Amino acid sequence: MDDVTAVPTPPSETAGPARSGRRSLAVALLSGALGAAVALLATRQEWSQGTASVAGGTFPLTANGSDVTGVPAALAVVGLAALVAVFAVRGAGRLVVAALLALSGAGTVVAAVLGATDSSALDEKAAEVSGDTSAAVGALSHTAWPYVAAAGGVLLLLAGLLALRYGRLWPAMSGRYERNGAVRPRRRPARVDPDRPEDLWKALDRGEDPTGA
């Protein structure tokens, strides 16, 4: 019978997935964190401008992203939380969280693009300023900030897609760590007195070897 020898796996075959996992992890963390920050920042900026007719004159009006829609900011927070939660779960749970991250990014993009041409927020302000519920904003114009928020959503979406594709290669939080980050101390076996039979029985109940050194 010929000798059977085990053929070792080439280093390139094992290093390839590990390298892809590290790269995708770095890109996902950067794009997810940056995307959430950009989306949150953009929603605090001025998205639209206009005027309202008041007593024969005009009154300038502006609306921030949070006035137009609160969806991008809310989804950015959800996406950031999902990005962190990806490392706290494994298996199917990681896929679910990664899908939530991707959906948060996609929802941010859609909400921001729809809000880029929205005038309802300024219409409400025009009606409040003029005292006429049927008043509408005039000289309406929009800024580029809604599209900046959409770009943040794209980055969140990218992070989610990377998590779906490469998340199985990423590390997870170790169970040895407490919530405050401290390492759990390992329990030492209780001291057994060989002259006391009750200590021997207690050690056996704990699954310890009472005869061990």
mmCIF file of C-alpha atoms in Angstrom:
data_model
loop_
_atom_site.group_PDB
_atom_site.id
_atom_site.type_symbol
_atom_site.label_atom_id
_atom_site.label_comp_id
_atom_site.label_asym_id
_atom_site.label_seq_id
_atom_site.Cartn_x
_atom_site.Cartn_y
_atom_site.Cartn_z
ATOM 1 C CA MET A 1 0.000 0.000 0.000
ATOM 2 C CA ASP A 2 1.340 3.392 -0.922
ATOM 3 C CA ASP A 3 1.953 5.800 1.887
ATOM 4 C CA VAL A 4 -0.727 8.459 2.193
ATOM 5 C CA THR A 5 0.610 11.903 2.890
ATOM 6 C CA ALA A 6 -1.467 14.906 3.812
ATOM 7 C CA VAL A 7 -1.089 17.782 1.403
ATOM 8 C CA PRO A 8 -0.929 21.078 3.305
ATOM 9 C CA THR A 9 -3.194 23.859 2.185
ATOM 10 C CA PRO A 10 -1.236 26.514 0.284
ATOM 11 C CA PRO A 11 -0.808 29.689 2.339
ATOM 12 C CA SER A 12 -2.307 31.749 -0.487
ATOM 13 C CA GLU A 13 -5.639 29.895 -0.232
ATOM 14 C CA THR A 14 -6.025 30.670 3.468
ATOM 15 C CA ALA A 15 -4.564 34.163 3.365
ATOM 16 C CA GLY A 16 -6.894 35.303 0.573
ATOM 17 C CA PRO A 17 -10.183 35.176 2.528
ATOM 18 C CA ALA A 18 -8.525 36.606 5.630
ATOM 19 C CA ARG A 19 -7.133 39.524 3.636
ATOM 20 C CA SER A 20 -10.534 40.152 2.025
ATOM 21 C CA GLY A 21 -12.167 40.076 5.454
ATOM 22 C CA ARG A 22 -9.774 42.658 6.875
ATOM 23 C CA ARG A 23 -10.113 44.980 3.898
ATOM 24 C CA SER A 24 -13.899 44.751 3.785
ATOM 25 C CA LEU A 25 -14.071 45.305 7.546
ATOM 26 C CA ALA A 26 -11.978 48.468 7.328
ATOM 27 C CA VAL A 27 -13.990 49.826 4.392
ATOM 28 C CA ALA A 28 -17.327 48.996 6.050
ATOM 29 C CA LEU A 29 -16.373 50.663 9.336
ATOM 30 C CA LEU A 30 -15.095 53.777 7.594
ATOM 31 C CA SER A 31 -17.981 54.122 5.161
ATOM 32 C CA GLY A 32 -20.639 53.316 7.778
ATOM 33 C CA ALA A 33 -19.352 55.751 10.383
ATOM 34 C CA LEU A 34 -18.696 58.466 7.789
ATOM 35 C CA GLY A 35 -22.063 57.934 6.127
ATOM 36 C CA ALA A 36 -23.984 58.264 9.383
ATOM 37 C CA ALA A 37 -22.035 61.398 10.337
ATOM 38 C CA VAL A 38 -22.581 63.008 6.916
ATOM 39 C CA ALA A 39 -26.306 62.240 6.919
ATOM 40 C CA LEU A 40 -26.767 63.627 10.435
ATOM 41 C CA LEU A 41 -24.770 66.756 9.618
ATOM 42 C CA ALA A 42 -26.661 67.365 6.363
ATOM 43 C CA THR A 43 -30.072 67.186 8.045
ATOM 44 C CA ARG A 44 -29.089 70.101 10.280
ATOM 45 C CA GLN A 45 -28.293 72.348 7.333
ATOM 46 C CA GLU A 46 -30.525 74.559 5.200
ATOM 47 C CA TRP A 47 -32.352 72.577 2.505
ATOM 48 C CA SER A 48 -34.711 75.167 1.015
ATOM 49 C CA GLN A 49 -35.384 78.905 0.885
ATOM 50 C CA GLY A 50 -38.350 81.024 -0.046
ATOM 51 C CA THR A 51 -40.455 84.052 0.785
ATOM 52 C CA ALA A 52 -43.896 84.702 2.239
ATOM 53 C CA SER A 53 -46.123 87.680 1.447
ATOM 54 C CA VAL A 54 -46.764 89.679 4.623
ATOM 55 C CA ALA A 55 -48.601 93.069 4.656
ATOM 56 C CA GLY A 56 -47.681 93.918 1.096
ATOM 57 C CA GLY A 57 -44.044 92.877 1.576
ATOM 58 C CA THR A 58 -42.022 89.696 1.580
ATOM 59 C CA PHE A 59 -40.620 87.771 4.493
ATOM 60 C CA PRO A 60 -37.642 85.391 3.960
ATOM 61 C CA LEU A 61 -38.123 81.780 4.998
ATOM 62 C CA THR A 62 -35.694 78.888 5.353
ATOM 63 C CA ALA A 63 -36.126 75.231 6.199
ATOM 64 C CA ASN A 64 -33.507 72.845 7.557
ATOM 65 C CA GLY A 65 -33.403 69.190 6.699
ATOM 66 C CA SER A 66 -35.003 68.304 10.019
ATOM 67 C CA ASP A 67 -37.903 70.640 9.123
ATOM 68 C CA VAL A 68 -38.425 68.909 5.793
ATOM 69 C CA THR A 69 -38.141 65.297 6.979
ATOM 70 C CA GLY A 70 -36.823 63.508 10.038
ATOM 71 C CA VAL A 71 -36.382 60.185 8.236
ATOM 72 C CA PRO A 72 -32.725 60.540 7.111
ATOM 73 C CA ALA A 73 -31.509 61.460 10.593
ATOM 74 C CA ALA A 74 -33.478 58.646 12.224
ATOM 75 C CA LEU A 75 -32.236 56.071 9.719
ATOM 76 C CA ALA A 76 -28.663 57.300 10.097
ATOM 77 C CA VAL A 77 -28.865 56.610 13.832
ATOM 78 C CA VAL A 78 -30.369 53.172 13.160
ATOM 79 C CA GLY A 79 -27.627 52.427 10.650
ATOM 80 C CA LEU A 80 -24.897 53.456 13.071
ATOM 81 C CA ALA A 81 -26.380 51.222 15.766
ATOM 82 C CA ALA A 82 -26.607 48.340 13.287
ATOM 83 C CA LEU A 83 -22.967 48.852 12.319
ATOM 84 C CA VAL A 84 -21.942 48.354 15.946
ATOM 85 C CA ALA A 85 -24.360 45.462 16.459
ATOM 86 C CA VAL A 86 -22.848 43.539 13.547
ATOM 87 C CA PHE A 87 -19.918 42.602 15.783
ATOM 88 C CA ALA A 88 -22.114 41.495 18.684
ATOM 89 C CA VAL A 89 -23.889 38.698 16.796
ATOM 90 C CA ARG A 90 -22.938 35.720 14.671
ATOM 91 C CA GLY A 91 -24.459 33.561 11.971
ATOM 92 C CA ALA A 92 -27.994 34.382 10.917
ATOM 93 C CA GLY A 93 -28.205 37.235 13.396
ATOM 94 C CA ARG A 94 -25.303 38.973 11.688
ATOM 95 C CA LEU A 95 -27.053 38.676 8.325
ATOM 96 C CA VAL A 96 -30.212 40.225 9.763
ATOM 97 C CA VAL A 97 -28.306 43.155 11.275
ATOM 98 C CA ALA A 98 -26.315 43.630 8.061
ATOM 99 C CA ALA A 99 -29.572 43.721 6.083
ATOM 100 C CA LEU A 100 -30.913 46.341 8.506
ATOM 101 C CA LEU A 101 -27.777 48.408 7.941
ATOM 102 C CA ALA A 102 -28.207 48.211 4.167
ATOM 103 C CA LEU A 103 -31.901 49.097 4.367
ATOM 104 C CA SER A 104 -31.109 52.082 6.590
ATOM 105 C CA GLY A 105 -28.738 53.382 3.949
ATOM 106 C CA ALA A 106 -31.214 52.831 1.124
ATOM 107 C CA GLY A 107 -34.001 54.506 3.103
ATOM 108 C CA THR A 108 -31.777 57.484 3.830
ATOM 109 C CA VAL A 109 -31.071 57.930 0.125
ATOM 110 C CA VAL A 110 -34.743 57.754 -0.853
ATOM 111 C CA ALA A 111 -35.916 60.115 1.900
ATOM 112 C CA ALA A 112 -33.200 62.672 1.146
ATOM 113 C CA VAL A 113 -33.876 62.686 -2.596
ATOM 114 C CA LEU A 114 -37.616 63.093 -2.040
ATOM 115 C CA GLY A 115 -36.972 65.929 0.393
ATOM 116 C CA ALA A 116 -34.739 67.750 -2.094
ATOM 117 C CA THR A 117 -37.782 69.162 -3.916
ATOM 118 C CA ASP A 118 -40.256 69.269 -1.039
ATOM 119 C CA SER A 119 -41.931 72.598 -0.234
ATOM 120 C CA SER A 120 -44.408 71.551 2.459
ATOM 121 C CA ALA A 121 -42.179 72.729 5.319
ATOM 122 C CA LEU A 122 -41.899 76.237 3.841
ATOM 123 C CA ASP A 123 -45.607 76.288 2.996
ATOM 124 C CA GLU A 124 -46.401 75.674 6.650
ATOM 125 C CA LYS A 125 -44.065 78.472 7.698
ATOM 126 C CA ALA A 126 -45.568 80.827 5.101
ATOM 127 C CA ALA A 127 -49.066 80.104 6.417
ATOM 128 C CA GLU A 128 -47.899 80.702 9.983
ATOM 129 C CA VAL A 129 -46.164 83.982 9.187
ATOM 130 C CA SER A 130 -48.925 85.409 6.993
ATOM 131 C CA GLY A 131 -51.811 84.135 9.089
ATOM 132 C CA ASP A 132 -53.391 82.669 5.968
ATOM 133 C CA THR A 133 -53.766 78.890 6.011
ATOM 134 C CA SER A 134 -53.889 78.806 2.220
ATOM 135 C CA ALA A 135 -50.678 80.792 1.768
ATOM 136 C CA ALA A 136 -47.840 79.195 -0.164
ATOM 137 C CA VAL A 137 -44.150 79.966 -0.270
ATOM 138 C CA GLY A 138 -42.837 82.058 -3.135
ATOM 139 C CA ALA A 139 -39.449 82.269 -4.844
ATOM 140 C CA LEU A 140 -38.717 78.700 -3.772
ATOM 141 C CA SER A 141 -35.152 77.421 -4.135
ATOM 142 C CA HIS A 142 -33.254 74.410 -2.834
ATOM 143 C CA THR A 143 -29.683 73.774 -1.707
ATOM 144 C CA ALA A 144 -27.400 70.798 -2.306
ATOM 145 C CA TRP A 145 -27.566 69.536 1.280
ATOM 146 C CA PRO A 146 -30.296 66.935 0.573
ATOM 147 C CA TYR A 147 -27.964 65.287 -1.910
ATOM 148 C CA VAL A 148 -25.163 65.367 0.656
ATOM 149 C CA ALA A 149 -27.481 63.460 2.990
ATOM 150 C CA ALA A 150 -28.189 61.022 0.143
ATOM 151 C CA ALA A 151 -24.443 60.518 -0.287
ATOM 152 C CA GLY A 152 -24.243 59.619 3.401
ATOM 153 C CA GLY A 153 -26.996 57.083 2.798
ATOM 154 C CA VAL A 154 -24.998 55.591 -0.069
ATOM 155 C CA LEU A 155 -22.053 55.066 2.282
ATOM 156 C CA LEU A 156 -24.326 53.362 4.808
ATOM 157 C CA LEU A 157 -25.719 51.167 2.055
ATOM 158 C CA LEU A 158 -22.181 50.227 1.003
ATOM 159 C CA ALA A 159 -21.331 49.253 4.584
ATOM 160 C CA GLY A 160 -24.433 47.073 4.734
ATOM 161 C CA LEU A 161 -23.661 45.336 1.455
ATOM 162 C CA LEU A 162 -20.107 44.634 2.593
ATOM 163 C CA ALA A 163 -21.454 43.199 5.849
ATOM 164 C CA LEU A 164 -23.801 40.935 3.905
ATOM 165 C CA ARG A 165 -21.024 39.744 1.613
ATOM 166 C CA TYR A 166 -18.046 39.471 3.969
ATOM 167 C CA GLY A 167 -19.587 39.600 7.440
ATOM 168 C CA ARG A 168 -18.955 35.896 8.028
ATOM 169 C CA LEU A 169 -15.211 36.614 7.872
ATOM 170 C CA TRP A 170 -15.337 39.385 10.462
ATOM 171 C CA PRO A 171 -14.532 38.830 14.151
ATOM 172 C CA ALA A 172 -17.157 38.999 16.871
ATOM 173 C CA MET A 173 -17.057 40.322 20.413
ATOM 174 C CA SER A 174 -15.556 37.810 22.814
ATOM 175 C CA GLY A 175 -17.780 36.344 25.515
ATOM 176 C CA ARG A 176 -14.928 36.729 28.003
ATOM 177 C CA TYR A 177 -15.524 40.443 28.217
ATOM 178 C CA GLU A 178 -18.053 42.061 30.477
ATOM 179 C CA ARG A 179 -20.244 44.930 29.383
ATOM 180 C CA ASN A 180 -17.808 47.424 30.858
ATOM 181 C CA GLY A 181 -14.940 45.915 28.852
ATOM 182 C CA ALA A 182 -13.242 44.139 31.759
ATOM 183 C CA VAL A 183 -12.019 40.583 31.337
ATOM 184 C CA ARG A 184 -13.911 38.046 33.354
ATOM 185 C CA PRO A 185 -11.596 36.394 35.884
ATOM 186 C CA ARG A 186 -11.354 32.652 35.603
ATOM 187 C CA ARG A 187 -12.568 30.712 38.598
ATOM 188 C CA ARG A 188 -9.915 28.794 40.413
ATOM 189 C CA PRO A 189 -10.780 25.369 41.739
ATOM 190 C CA ALA A 190 -11.526 25.333 45.444
ATOM 191 C CA ARG A 191 -8.860 23.932 47.697
ATOM 192 C CA VAL A 192 -9.485 20.303 48.598
ATOM 193 C CA ASP A 193 -8.354 18.837 51.893
ATOM 194 C CA PRO A 194 -7.668 15.107 51.275
ATOM 195 C CA ASP A 195 -8.245 14.404 54.962
ATOM 196 C CA ARG A 196 -11.827 15.647 54.762
ATOM 197 C CA PRO A 197 -14.122 13.291 52.790
ATOM 198 C CA GLU A 198 -16.788 15.987 52.390
ATOM 199 C CA ASP A 199 -14.289 18.129 50.423
ATOM 200 C CA LEU A 200 -13.604 15.213 48.126
ATOM 201 C CA TRP A 201 -17.305 14.717 47.405
ATOM 202 C CA LYS A 202 -17.816 18.447 46.796
ATOM 203 C CA ALA A 203 -14.926 18.475 44.320
ATOM 204 C CA LEU A 204 -16.436 15.530 42.450
ATOM 205 C CA ASP A 205 -19.793 17.300 42.295
ATOM 206 C CA ARG A 206 -18.087 20.334 40.710
ATOM 207 C CA GLY A 207 -16.468 18.086 38.099
ATOM 208 C CA GLU A 208 -12.974 18.571 39.516
ATOM 209 C CA ASP A 209 -10.306 15.955 40.078
ATOM 210 C CA PRO A 210 -9.678 15.882 43.851
ATOM 211 C CA THR A 211 -6.518 13.862 43.350
ATOM 212 C CA GLY A 212 -4.928 16.361 40.983
ATOM 213 C CA ALA A 213 -1.987 18.447 42.055
#
